[in-house]
mmCIF file of C-alpha atoms and ligand atoms in Angstrom:
data_model
loop_
_atom_site.group_PDB
_atom_site.id
_atom_site.type_symbol
_atom_site.label_atom_id
_atom_site.label_comp_id
_atom_site.label_asym_id
_atom_site.label_seq_id
_atom_site.Cartn_x
_atom_site.Cartn_y
_atom_site.Cartn_z
ATOM 1 C CA MET F 1 105.057 79.968 88.266
ATOM 2 C CA ILE F 2 107.477 80.403 91.073
ATOM 3 C CA HIS F 3 108.473 77.622 93.347
ATOM 4 C CA PRO F 4 107.125 78.101 96.864
ATOM 5 C CA SER F 5 110.668 77.803 98.218
ATOM 6 C CA GLU F 6 111.368 81.208 96.722
ATOM 7 C CA TRP F 7 108.991 82.688 99.235
ATOM 8 C CA PRO F 8 111.282 82.875 102.228
ATOM 9 C CA ASP F 9 109.749 84.176 105.448
ATOM 10 C CA GLN F 10 106.477 82.455 104.682
ATOM 11 C CA PHE F 11 107.654 78.937 105.455
ATOM 12 C CA GLU F 12 109.149 77.112 108.367
ATOM 13 C CA ASP F 13 112.335 75.260 107.406
ATOM 14 C CA ASP F 14 110.863 71.816 107.875
ATOM 15 C CA GLU F 15 107.890 72.737 105.707
ATOM 16 C CA LEU F 16 110.239 73.630 102.887
ATOM 17 C CA ASP F 17 111.454 70.051 102.713
ATOM 18 C CA GLU F 18 107.928 68.857 102.127
ATOM 19 C CA ALA F 19 106.917 71.251 99.388
ATOM 20 C CA PRO F 20 105.990 70.807 96.623
ATOM 21 C CA PHE F 21 103.476 68.109 97.338
ATOM 22 C CA PHE F 22 103.025 65.835 94.336
ATOM 23 C CA ASP F 23 100.142 63.484 94.103
ATOM 24 C CA ASP F 24 100.241 60.813 91.400
ATOM 25 C CA SER F 25 96.505 60.437 91.452
ATOM 26 C CA LEU F 26 95.844 63.959 90.144
ATOM 27 C CA PRO F 27 94.296 64.214 86.683
ATOM 28 C CA PRO F 28 96.550 65.517 83.850
ATOM 29 C CA ASP F 29 94.439 68.666 83.515
ATOM 30 C CA HIS F 30 95.061 69.723 87.134
ATOM 31 C CA ARG F 31 95.945 73.413 87.388
ATOM 32 C CA SER F 32 97.789 75.337 90.088
ATOM 33 C CA GLY F 33 99.439 78.654 90.759
ATOM 34 C CA PHE F 34 99.641 81.953 92.592
ATOM 35 C CA VAL F 35 96.895 84.530 92.405
ATOM 36 C CA ALA F 36 97.589 88.041 93.695
ATOM 37 C CA VAL F 37 94.515 89.802 95.006
ATOM 38 C CA VAL F 38 95.117 93.531 94.594
ATOM 39 C CA GLY F 39 93.033 96.610 95.137
ATOM 40 C CA ARG F 40 92.912 99.781 97.123
ATOM 41 C CA PRO F 41 92.029 99.552 100.827
ATOM 42 C CA ASN F 42 88.450 98.756 101.787
ATOM 43 C CA VAL F 43 87.237 97.262 98.509
ATOM 44 C CA GLY F 44 86.705 93.863 100.175
ATOM 45 C CA LYS F 45 89.844 91.818 99.465
ATOM 46 C CA SER F 46 89.999 90.187 102.886
ATOM 47 C CA THR F 47 86.258 89.556 102.916
ATOM 48 C CA LEU F 48 86.429 87.870 99.522
ATOM 49 C CA LEU F 49 89.366 85.695 100.526
ATOM 50 C CA ASN F 50 87.694 84.675 103.754
ATOM 51 C CA HIS F 51 84.558 83.785 101.835
ATOM 52 C CA LEU F 52 86.360 81.814 99.166
ATOM 53 C CA LEU F 53 88.483 79.960 101.678
ATOM 54 C CA GLY F 54 85.595 79.355 104.032
ATOM 55 C CA GLN F 55 87.410 80.335 107.174
ATOM 56 C CA LYS F 56 88.767 83.417 108.738
ATOM 57 C CA ILE F 57 92.339 84.112 107.717
ATOM 58 C CA ALA F 58 92.743 87.648 106.505
ATOM 59 C CA ILE F 59 91.629 90.374 108.833
ATOM 60 C CA VAL F 60 88.399 92.215 107.987
ATOM 61 C CA SER F 61 87.752 95.643 109.326
ATOM 62 C CA PRO F 62 85.673 98.667 108.414
ATOM 63 C CA LYS F 63 88.901 100.629 108.838
ATOM 64 C CA PRO F 64 91.162 100.643 105.784
ATOM 65 C CA GLN F 65 94.544 98.983 105.526
ATOM 66 C CA THR F 66 94.380 96.441 108.250
ATOM 67 C CA THR F 67 95.992 93.685 106.219
ATOM 68 C CA ARG F 68 99.691 94.357 106.349
ATOM 69 C CA ASN F 69 101.399 91.116 105.501
ATOM 70 C CA GLN F 70 100.912 88.942 102.505
ATOM 71 C CA LEU F 71 98.663 86.162 103.573
ATOM 72 C CA LEU F 72 98.712 82.935 101.723
ATOM 73 C CA GLY F 73 95.377 81.240 101.502
ATOM 74 C CA ILE F 74 95.333 77.915 99.730
ATOM 75 C CA LEU F 75 92.180 76.673 98.031
ATOM 76 C CA THR F 76 92.259 73.081 96.850
ATOM 77 C CA ILE F 77 89.425 72.191 94.506
ATOM 78 C CA SER F 78 88.753 68.517 93.882
ATOM 79 C CA PRO F 79 85.821 66.669 92.271
ATOM 80 C CA ALA F 80 84.855 65.642 95.792
ATOM 81 C CA SER F 81 84.811 69.177 97.217
ATOM 82 C CA GLN F 82 83.460 71.140 94.239
ATOM 83 C CA PRO F 83 82.405 68.917 91.327
ATOM 84 C CA GLU F 84 81.173 71.948 89.357
ATOM 85 C CA LEU F 85 84.748 73.263 89.027
ATOM 86 C CA PRO F 86 87.832 71.819 87.298
ATOM 87 C CA PRO F 87 90.400 70.369 89.741
ATOM 88 C CA ALA F 88 92.953 72.949 90.850
ATOM 89 C CA GLN F 89 94.973 74.402 93.669
ATOM 90 C CA ILE F 90 94.766 78.184 93.935
ATOM 91 C CA ILE F 91 97.308 79.900 96.169
ATOM 92 C CA PHE F 92 95.984 83.340 97.042
ATOM 93 C CA VAL F 93 98.197 86.203 98.046
ATOM 94 C CA ASP F 94 96.364 88.933 99.879
ATOM 95 C CA THR F 95 98.231 92.165 99.343
ATOM 96 C CA PRO F 96 97.956 95.334 101.346
ATOM 97 C CA GLY F 97 96.088 98.052 99.516
ATOM 98 C CA ILE F 98 98.182 99.990 97.079
ATOM 99 C CA HIS F 99 98.005 103.630 98.024
ATOM 100 C CA GLU F 100 100.054 106.784 98.101
ATOM 101 C CA PRO F 101 102.940 106.397 100.534
ATOM 102 C CA HIS F 102 102.881 108.896 103.400
ATOM 103 C CA HIS F 103 105.630 107.610 105.621
ATOM 104 C CA LYS F 104 107.858 104.564 105.827
ATOM 105 C CA LEU F 105 105.122 102.101 106.702
ATOM 106 C CA GLY F 106 103.015 103.416 103.839
ATOM 107 C CA GLN F 107 105.959 103.043 101.514
ATOM 108 C CA TYR F 108 106.526 99.545 102.772
ATOM 109 C CA LEU F 109 102.902 98.634 102.097
ATOM 110 C CA VAL F 110 103.185 99.848 98.535
ATOM 111 C CA GLU F 111 106.414 97.949 97.981
ATOM 112 C CA THR F 112 105.056 94.664 99.248
ATOM 113 C CA ALA F 113 101.894 95.090 97.234
ATOM 114 C CA LEU F 114 103.903 95.708 94.093
ATOM 115 C CA ALA F 115 106.321 92.906 94.868
ATOM 116 C CA ALA F 116 103.487 90.398 94.991
ATOM 117 C CA ILE F 117 102.249 91.199 91.508
ATOM 118 C CA PRO F 118 105.016 89.973 89.165
ATOM 119 C CA ASP F 119 105.400 86.768 91.184
ATOM 120 C CA ALA F 120 101.840 85.757 90.486
ATOM 121 C CA ASP F 121 100.402 83.692 87.656
ATOM 122 C CA GLU F 122 97.446 85.984 87.488
ATOM 123 C CA VAL F 123 95.957 88.977 89.226
ATOM 124 C CA VAL F 124 92.494 89.526 90.613
ATOM 125 C CA TRP F 125 91.958 93.271 90.751
ATOM 126 C CA LEU F 126 89.159 94.023 93.145
ATOM 127 C CA VAL F 127 87.281 97.320 93.005
ATOM 128 C CA ASP F 128 84.232 98.723 94.740
ATOM 129 C CA ALA F 129 81.618 98.925 91.979
ATOM 130 C CA SER F 130 79.314 101.056 94.105
ATOM 131 C CA GLU F 131 81.624 104.056 93.639
ATOM 132 C CA PRO F 132 83.366 105.477 90.593
ATOM 133 C CA PRO F 133 87.140 104.846 90.389
ATOM 134 C CA THR F 134 89.141 106.811 92.950
ATOM 135 C CA ALA F 135 92.668 108.174 92.730
ATOM 136 C CA GLU F 136 93.811 105.067 94.572
ATOM 137 C CA ASP F 137 92.128 102.790 92.023
ATOM 138 C CA ARG F 138 94.031 104.671 89.341
ATOM 139 C CA LEU F 139 97.229 104.097 91.278
ATOM 140 C CA VAL F 140 96.546 100.360 91.395
ATOM 141 C CA ALA F 141 95.897 100.327 87.643
ATOM 142 C CA LYS F 142 99.135 102.208 87.102
ATOM 143 C CA ALA F 143 100.991 99.683 89.252
ATOM 144 C CA LEU F 144 99.450 96.859 87.223
ATOM 145 C CA HIS F 145 100.572 98.452 83.981
ATOM 146 C CA SER F 146 104.108 99.097 85.173
ATOM 147 C CA SER F 147 104.699 95.771 86.882
ATOM 148 C CA LEU F 148 102.913 93.488 84.426
ATOM 149 C CA ALA F 149 103.150 95.148 81.033
ATOM 150 C CA GLY F 150 100.408 92.812 79.849
ATOM 151 C CA THR F 151 102.272 89.602 80.702
ATOM 152 C CA ILE F 152 99.884 88.226 83.324
ATOM 153 C CA PRO F 153 96.102 87.906 82.984
ATOM 154 C CA VAL F 154 94.132 90.421 85.032
ATOM 155 C CA LEU F 155 90.624 89.632 86.210
ATOM 156 C CA LEU F 156 88.711 92.740 87.212
ATOM 157 C CA ALA F 157 86.241 91.782 89.928
ATOM 158 C CA LEU F 158 83.670 94.517 90.530
ATOM 159 C CA ASN F 159 82.717 93.939 94.148
ATOM 160 C CA LYS F 160 79.774 95.048 96.299
ATOM 161 C CA VAL F 161 77.270 94.389 93.528
ATOM 162 C CA ASP F 162 74.744 93.971 96.372
ATOM 163 C CA LEU F 163 74.901 97.739 96.891
ATOM 164 C CA LEU F 164 73.892 98.474 93.305
ATOM 165 C CA PRO F 165 70.265 99.073 92.412
ATOM 166 C CA LEU F 166 68.734 95.963 90.855
ATOM 167 C CA PRO F 167 68.847 96.407 87.083
ATOM 168 C CA SER F 168 65.565 96.054 85.232
ATOM 169 C CA SER F 169 65.414 93.155 82.793
ATOM 170 C CA GLU F 170 65.789 95.128 79.567
ATOM 171 C CA THR F 171 68.630 97.356 80.772
ATOM 172 C CA SER F 172 70.565 94.857 82.879
ATOM 173 C CA ASP F 173 73.481 94.148 80.539
ATOM 174 C CA SER F 174 74.133 97.660 79.359
ATOM 175 C CA GLY F 175 73.670 99.002 82.907
ATOM 176 C CA GLU F 176 76.438 96.734 84.153
ATOM 177 C CA ASP F 177 78.635 97.571 81.192
ATOM 178 C CA ASP F 178 78.306 101.261 82.015
ATOM 179 C CA LEU F 179 79.455 100.677 85.578
ATOM 180 C CA ALA F 180 82.381 98.493 84.546
ATOM 181 C CA GLN F 181 83.600 100.820 81.805
ATOM 182 C CA PRO F 182 85.348 103.501 83.933
ATOM 183 C CA PHE F 183 87.386 100.734 85.588
ATOM 184 C CA LEU F 184 88.054 98.967 82.296
ATOM 185 C CA ASP F 185 89.289 102.246 80.848
ATOM 186 C CA LEU F 186 92.068 102.070 83.446
ATOM 187 C CA TYR F 187 93.095 98.566 82.357
ATOM 188 C CA PRO F 188 91.438 97.685 79.055
ATOM 189 C CA ALA F 189 92.991 94.202 78.799
ATOM 190 C CA ALA F 190 91.204 92.981 81.930
ATOM 191 C CA GLU F 191 88.474 90.373 81.845
ATOM 192 C CA TRP F 192 85.667 91.445 84.182
ATOM 193 C CA LEU F 193 82.731 90.278 86.229
ATOM 194 C CA PHE F 194 80.557 91.510 89.091
ATOM 195 C CA VAL F 195 80.808 89.822 92.492
ATOM 196 C CA SER F 196 79.707 90.299 96.054
ATOM 197 C CA ALA F 197 82.176 89.206 98.690
ATOM 198 C CA THR F 198 79.575 89.380 101.452
ATOM 199 C CA ARG F 199 76.519 87.974 99.635
ATOM 200 C CA GLY F 200 78.435 85.435 97.545
ATOM 201 C CA ASP F 201 77.255 86.503 94.069
ATOM 202 C CA ASN F 202 79.301 85.023 91.228
ATOM 203 C CA GLN F 203 81.974 83.481 93.417
ATOM 204 C CA THR F 204 81.897 80.108 91.646
ATOM 205 C CA GLU F 205 82.162 81.920 88.305
ATOM 206 C CA LEU F 206 85.106 83.917 89.660
ATOM 207 C CA LEU F 207 86.859 80.688 90.683
ATOM 208 C CA ARG F 208 86.114 79.131 87.291
ATOM 209 C CA ARG F 209 87.778 82.067 85.533
ATOM 210 C CA ILE F 210 90.721 82.084 87.924
ATOM 211 C CA ILE F 211 91.301 78.368 87.307
ATOM 212 C CA HIS F 212 90.956 78.836 83.561
ATOM 213 C CA HIS F 213 93.979 81.166 83.563
ATOM 214 C CA LEU F 214 96.191 79.036 85.811
ATOM 215 C CA PRO F 215 98.949 76.936 84.270
ATOM 216 C CA LEU F 216 98.800 73.130 84.400
ATOM 217 C CA GLY F 217 100.544 71.991 87.556
ATOM 218 C CA PRO F 218 100.461 69.735 90.604
ATOM 219 C CA ARG F 219 99.349 70.449 94.126
ATOM 220 C CA TYR F 220 102.037 72.323 95.973
ATOM 221 C CA PHE F 221 100.434 71.831 99.355
ATOM 222 C CA PRO F 222 98.538 68.980 100.985
ATOM 223 C CA GLU F 223 94.820 69.080 100.272
ATOM 224 C CA ASP F 224 93.848 69.925 103.833
ATOM 225 C CA GLN F 225 96.206 72.870 104.172
ATOM 226 C CA VAL F 226 94.362 76.153 104.061
ATOM 227 C CA THR F 227 97.170 78.481 104.964
ATOM 228 C CA ASP F 228 100.874 78.121 105.612
ATOM 229 C CA GLN F 229 101.065 81.301 107.633
ATOM 230 C CA GLN F 230 102.601 80.637 110.956
ATOM 231 C CA THR F 231 99.883 80.268 113.524
ATOM 232 C CA ARG F 232 101.846 82.792 115.508
ATOM 233 C CA PHE F 233 101.273 85.473 112.908
ATOM 234 C CA ILE F 234 97.567 84.742 112.628
ATOM 235 C CA ALA F 235 97.363 84.868 116.412
ATOM 236 C CA ALA F 236 98.980 88.317 116.346
ATOM 237 C CA GLU F 237 96.450 89.441 113.727
ATOM 238 C CA PHE F 238 93.539 88.243 115.859
ATOM 239 C CA ILE F 239 94.849 90.166 118.842
ATOM 240 C CA ARG F 240 95.424 93.245 116.714
ATOM 241 C CA GLU F 241 91.930 92.997 115.270
ATOM 242 C CA ALA F 242 90.522 92.727 118.793
ATOM 243 C CA ALA F 243 92.532 95.774 119.844
ATOM 244 C CA LEU F 244 91.305 97.770 116.850
ATOM 245 C CA SER F 245 87.706 96.874 117.581
ATOM 246 C CA VAL F 246 88.035 98.041 121.178
ATOM 247 C CA LEU F 247 90.150 101.143 120.471
ATOM 248 C CA ARG F 248 87.842 102.684 117.907
ATOM 249 C CA GLN F 249 89.407 106.127 118.092
ATOM 250 C CA GLU F 250 92.936 104.974 117.470
ATOM 251 C CA VAL F 251 94.739 104.979 114.146
ATOM 252 C CA PRO F 252 95.320 101.343 113.108
ATOM 253 C CA HIS F 253 98.808 102.178 111.865
ATOM 254 C CA ALA F 254 99.948 103.198 115.307
ATOM 255 C CA LEU F 255 99.362 99.754 116.743
ATOM 256 C CA ALA F 256 101.181 96.484 116.189
ATOM 257 C CA VAL F 257 101.028 93.134 117.959
ATOM 258 C CA TRP F 258 104.053 91.012 118.494
ATOM 259 C CA VAL F 259 103.690 87.479 119.831
ATOM 260 C CA ASN F 260 106.652 86.721 122.098
ATOM 261 C CA GLU F 261 105.822 83.275 123.304
ATOM 262 C CA PHE F 262 103.603 80.631 121.862
ATOM 263 C CA LYS F 263 103.781 77.389 123.754
ATOM 264 C CA ARG F 264 101.591 74.356 123.696
ATOM 265 C CA ARG F 265 101.675 73.438 127.387
ATOM 266 C CA ASN F 266 99.688 70.236 126.928
ATOM 267 C CA GLU F 267 96.756 68.852 124.920
ATOM 268 C CA LYS F 268 94.371 71.238 126.607
ATOM 269 C CA MET F 269 96.316 74.453 127.086
ATOM 270 C CA THR F 270 98.344 76.857 124.925
ATOM 271 C CA TYR F 271 100.237 79.747 126.473
ATOM 272 C CA ILE F 272 100.453 82.919 124.396
ATOM 273 C CA SER F 273 102.274 86.052 125.472
ATOM 274 C CA ALA F 274 102.080 89.106 123.232
ATOM 275 C CA ASP F 275 103.101 92.754 123.147
ATOM 276 C CA VAL F 276 100.696 95.408 122.015
ATOM 277 C CA VAL F 277 103.107 97.951 120.546
ATOM 278 C CA ILE F 278 102.191 101.605 120.375
ATOM 279 C CA GLU F 279 104.051 104.784 119.532
ATOM 280 C CA ARG F 280 103.392 107.204 122.337
ATOM 281 C CA GLU F 281 103.495 107.044 126.078
ATOM 282 C CA SER F 282 100.105 108.821 126.057
ATOM 283 C CA GLN F 283 98.545 105.898 124.143
ATOM 284 C CA LYS F 284 99.609 103.486 126.823
ATOM 285 C CA ALA F 285 96.958 104.598 129.270
ATOM 286 C CA ILE F 286 94.309 104.337 126.550
ATOM 287 C CA VAL F 287 95.267 100.773 125.629
ATOM 288 C CA ILE F 288 95.458 99.639 129.235
ATOM 289 C CA GLY F 289 92.357 101.504 130.343
ATOM 290 C CA GLU F 290 91.115 102.213 133.800
ATOM 291 C CA LYS F 291 92.327 99.437 136.120
ATOM 292 C CA GLY F 292 93.381 97.476 133.033
ATOM 293 C CA LYS F 293 89.831 97.188 131.769
ATOM 294 C CA THR F 294 90.550 97.966 128.125
ATOM 295 C CA LEU F 295 93.429 95.539 127.823
ATOM 296 C CA LYS F 296 91.345 92.899 129.527
ATOM 297 C CA LYS F 297 88.538 93.463 127.034
ATOM 298 C CA ILE F 298 90.993 93.049 124.139
ATOM 299 C CA GLY F 299 92.077 89.737 125.634
ATOM 300 C CA GLN F 300 88.500 88.623 126.125
ATOM 301 C CA ILE F 301 87.642 89.275 122.486
ATOM 302 C CA ALA F 302 90.802 87.663 121.127
ATOM 303 C CA ARG F 303 90.871 84.571 123.327
ATOM 304 C CA PRO F 304 87.914 82.594 121.868
ATOM 305 C CA GLN F 305 89.296 83.180 118.368
ATOM 306 C CA LEU F 306 92.746 82.025 119.448
ATOM 307 C CA GLU F 307 91.185 78.955 121.034
ATOM 308 C CA ASP F 308 89.453 78.134 117.741
ATOM 309 C CA LEU F 309 92.734 78.657 115.937
ATOM 310 C CA VAL F 310 94.909 76.410 118.085
ATOM 311 C CA GLY F 311 92.235 73.934 119.130
ATOM 312 C CA SER F 312 92.859 74.172 122.860
ATOM 313 C CA GLN F 313 92.222 76.529 125.725
ATOM 314 C CA VAL F 314 94.446 79.591 125.608
ATOM 315 C CA TYR F 315 96.167 81.329 128.471
ATOM 316 C CA LEU F 316 96.751 84.799 127.079
ATOM 317 C CA GLU F 317 99.104 87.398 128.498
ATOM 318 C CA LEU F 318 99.113 90.866 126.932
ATOM 319 C CA TRP F 319 101.740 93.536 127.551
ATOM 320 C CA VAL F 320 101.698 97.110 126.352
ATOM 321 C CA LYS F 321 105.017 98.404 124.990
ATOM 322 C CA VAL F 322 105.827 101.909 123.840
ATOM 323 C CA ARG F 323 108.218 102.097 120.896
ATOM 324 C CA PRO F 324 108.445 105.720 119.783
ATOM 325 C CA LYS F 325 108.117 106.221 116.038
ATOM 326 C CA TRP F 326 108.251 102.525 115.297
ATOM 327 C CA ARG F 327 106.612 103.204 111.977
ATOM 328 C CA GLN F 328 109.605 105.216 110.888
ATOM 329 C CA LYS F 329 112.075 102.527 111.688
ATOM 330 C CA GLU F 330 112.509 99.882 109.095
ATOM 331 C CA GLU F 331 114.697 97.824 111.367
ATOM 332 C CA GLU F 332 111.901 97.752 113.868
ATOM 333 C CA LEU F 333 109.417 96.858 111.164
ATOM 334 C CA ARG F 334 111.483 93.850 110.281
ATOM 335 C CA ARG F 335 111.761 92.852 113.894
ATOM 336 C CA LEU F 336 108.004 93.070 114.179
ATOM 337 C CA GLY F 337 107.710 90.645 111.321
ATOM 338 C CA TYR F 338 106.894 92.922 108.410
ATOM 339 C CA THR F 339 109.493 91.405 106.152
ATOM 340 C CA THR F 340 109.906 92.198 102.477
ATOM 341 C CA HIS F 341 110.518 89.490 99.923
ATOM 342 C CA GLU F 342 113.943 90.205 98.589
ATOM 343 C CA LYS F 343 114.887 88.359 95.443
HETATM 344 P P1 GDP D 401 90.102 95.215 102.180
HETATM 345 O O1 GDP D 401 90.714 96.428 102.818
HETATM 346 O O2 GDP D 401 90.103 95.339 100.691
HETATM 347 O O3 GDP D 401 90.692 93.917 102.645
HETATM 348 O O4 GDP D 401 88.552 95.249 102.601
HETATM 349 P P2 GDP D 401 87.782 94.404 103.708
HETATM 350 O O5 GDP D 401 87.615 92.978 103.279
HETATM 351 O O6 GDP D 401 88.412 94.651 105.034
HETATM 352 O O7 GDP D 401 86.331 95.080 103.604
HETATM 353 C C1 GDP D 401 86.123 96.447 103.843
HETATM 354 C C2 GDP D 401 84.671 96.696 104.152
HETATM 355 O O8 GDP D 401 83.827 96.435 103.013
HETATM 356 C C3 GDP D 401 84.127 95.806 105.274
HETATM 357 O O9 GDP D 401 83.289 96.583 106.073
HETATM 358 C C4 GDP D 401 83.353 94.731 104.517
HETATM 359 O O10 GDP D 401 82.319 94.168 105.279
HETATM 360 C C5 GDP D 401 82.795 95.519 103.343
HETATM 361 N N1 GDP D 401 82.517 94.658 102.156
HETATM 362 C C6 GDP D 401 83.361 93.780 101.586
HETATM 363 N N2 GDP D 401 82.771 93.160 100.543
HETATM 364 C C7 GDP D 401 81.506 93.641 100.449
HETATM 365 C C8 GDP D 401 80.399 93.379 99.562
HETATM 366 O O11 GDP D 401 80.428 92.546 98.646
HETATM 367 N N3 GDP D 401 79.260 94.105 99.790
HETATM 368 C C9 GDP D 401 79.164 95.015 100.791
HETATM 369 N N4 GDP D 401 78.020 95.657 100.919
HETATM 370 N N5 GDP D 401 80.185 95.285 101.650
HETATM 371 C C10 GDP D 401 81.350 94.608 101.483
HETATM 372 MG MG1 MG D 402 92.231 93.629 103.963
#
């Protein structure tokens, strides 16, 4: 178990002083810890986290690799909230998909994904059970082997069970076993179960197993805290998601959103100014659109979500900035907020 203060970059200074959050009234069997959710792009990690946490935090997109930063989602389970589960606080780390690095950003994604694994108390390895293992699944398994060497429990969650044909009663168990086996062959020590992130199958059972493997420990965050991610970052993700949904033809990697100003003007109004960063001058016209229509549409999609997030009306200003080859520049990556966790 690592102390949350060892996660720089994820906390505001004044929040550090408050963590960990001890509560004398917790039962002695209370469990807590970090759970890394790993898996290749598009298997449903963000969807699962959103479902488990009951609110939108990680970005979900039919395009792969839209989650770039590690997102902390905190799930506090108490007898009042979920009496069917033992009391616990699960701190989820959503990792980018582990995949073959193609350029610096790809490399960075792999590094952060790998970095999240040894820090965790356990790993949930999510796969898409509706397809046989891919080369990328093998890469994830390899990363698990090399970074864990069997020291941390791995829970293999076979997702998208809703896409599988319904098993007949006499073949159900062996049918499932057959589907799980090719994944288990890649990491034989894993415990496994089928889930559906979208339909909800087996999610309570998944939580029960996650809690079972957590160490005894206190709450590290107040009960009502769902995520510690700076609102600013989530705001940037919402804007980026809106941009991706409007710019269907564009490569997600070529676009970043950088929130410059985030000011609560008064009870009713928050002012947000953000840059939509792209790589080529030629992309600028596409993002802005004819008479600014496309950019306006991005703002229109993002604004209601931002208003939900901050709990006030939002005045949103979007700017389009060209930063040639920003993906290649690590310095720039850091400036854009894609920080690595150096130890
Ligand atoms: P990530 O890249 O691993 O974070 O994957 P996402 O959460 O972004 O999901 C990728 C795609 O798979 C999205 O279109 C999801 O709606 C879809 N998806 C996720 N979970 C399920 C599931 O349980 N069943 C089905 N049918 N689709 C799912
Ligand atoms: Mg994701």
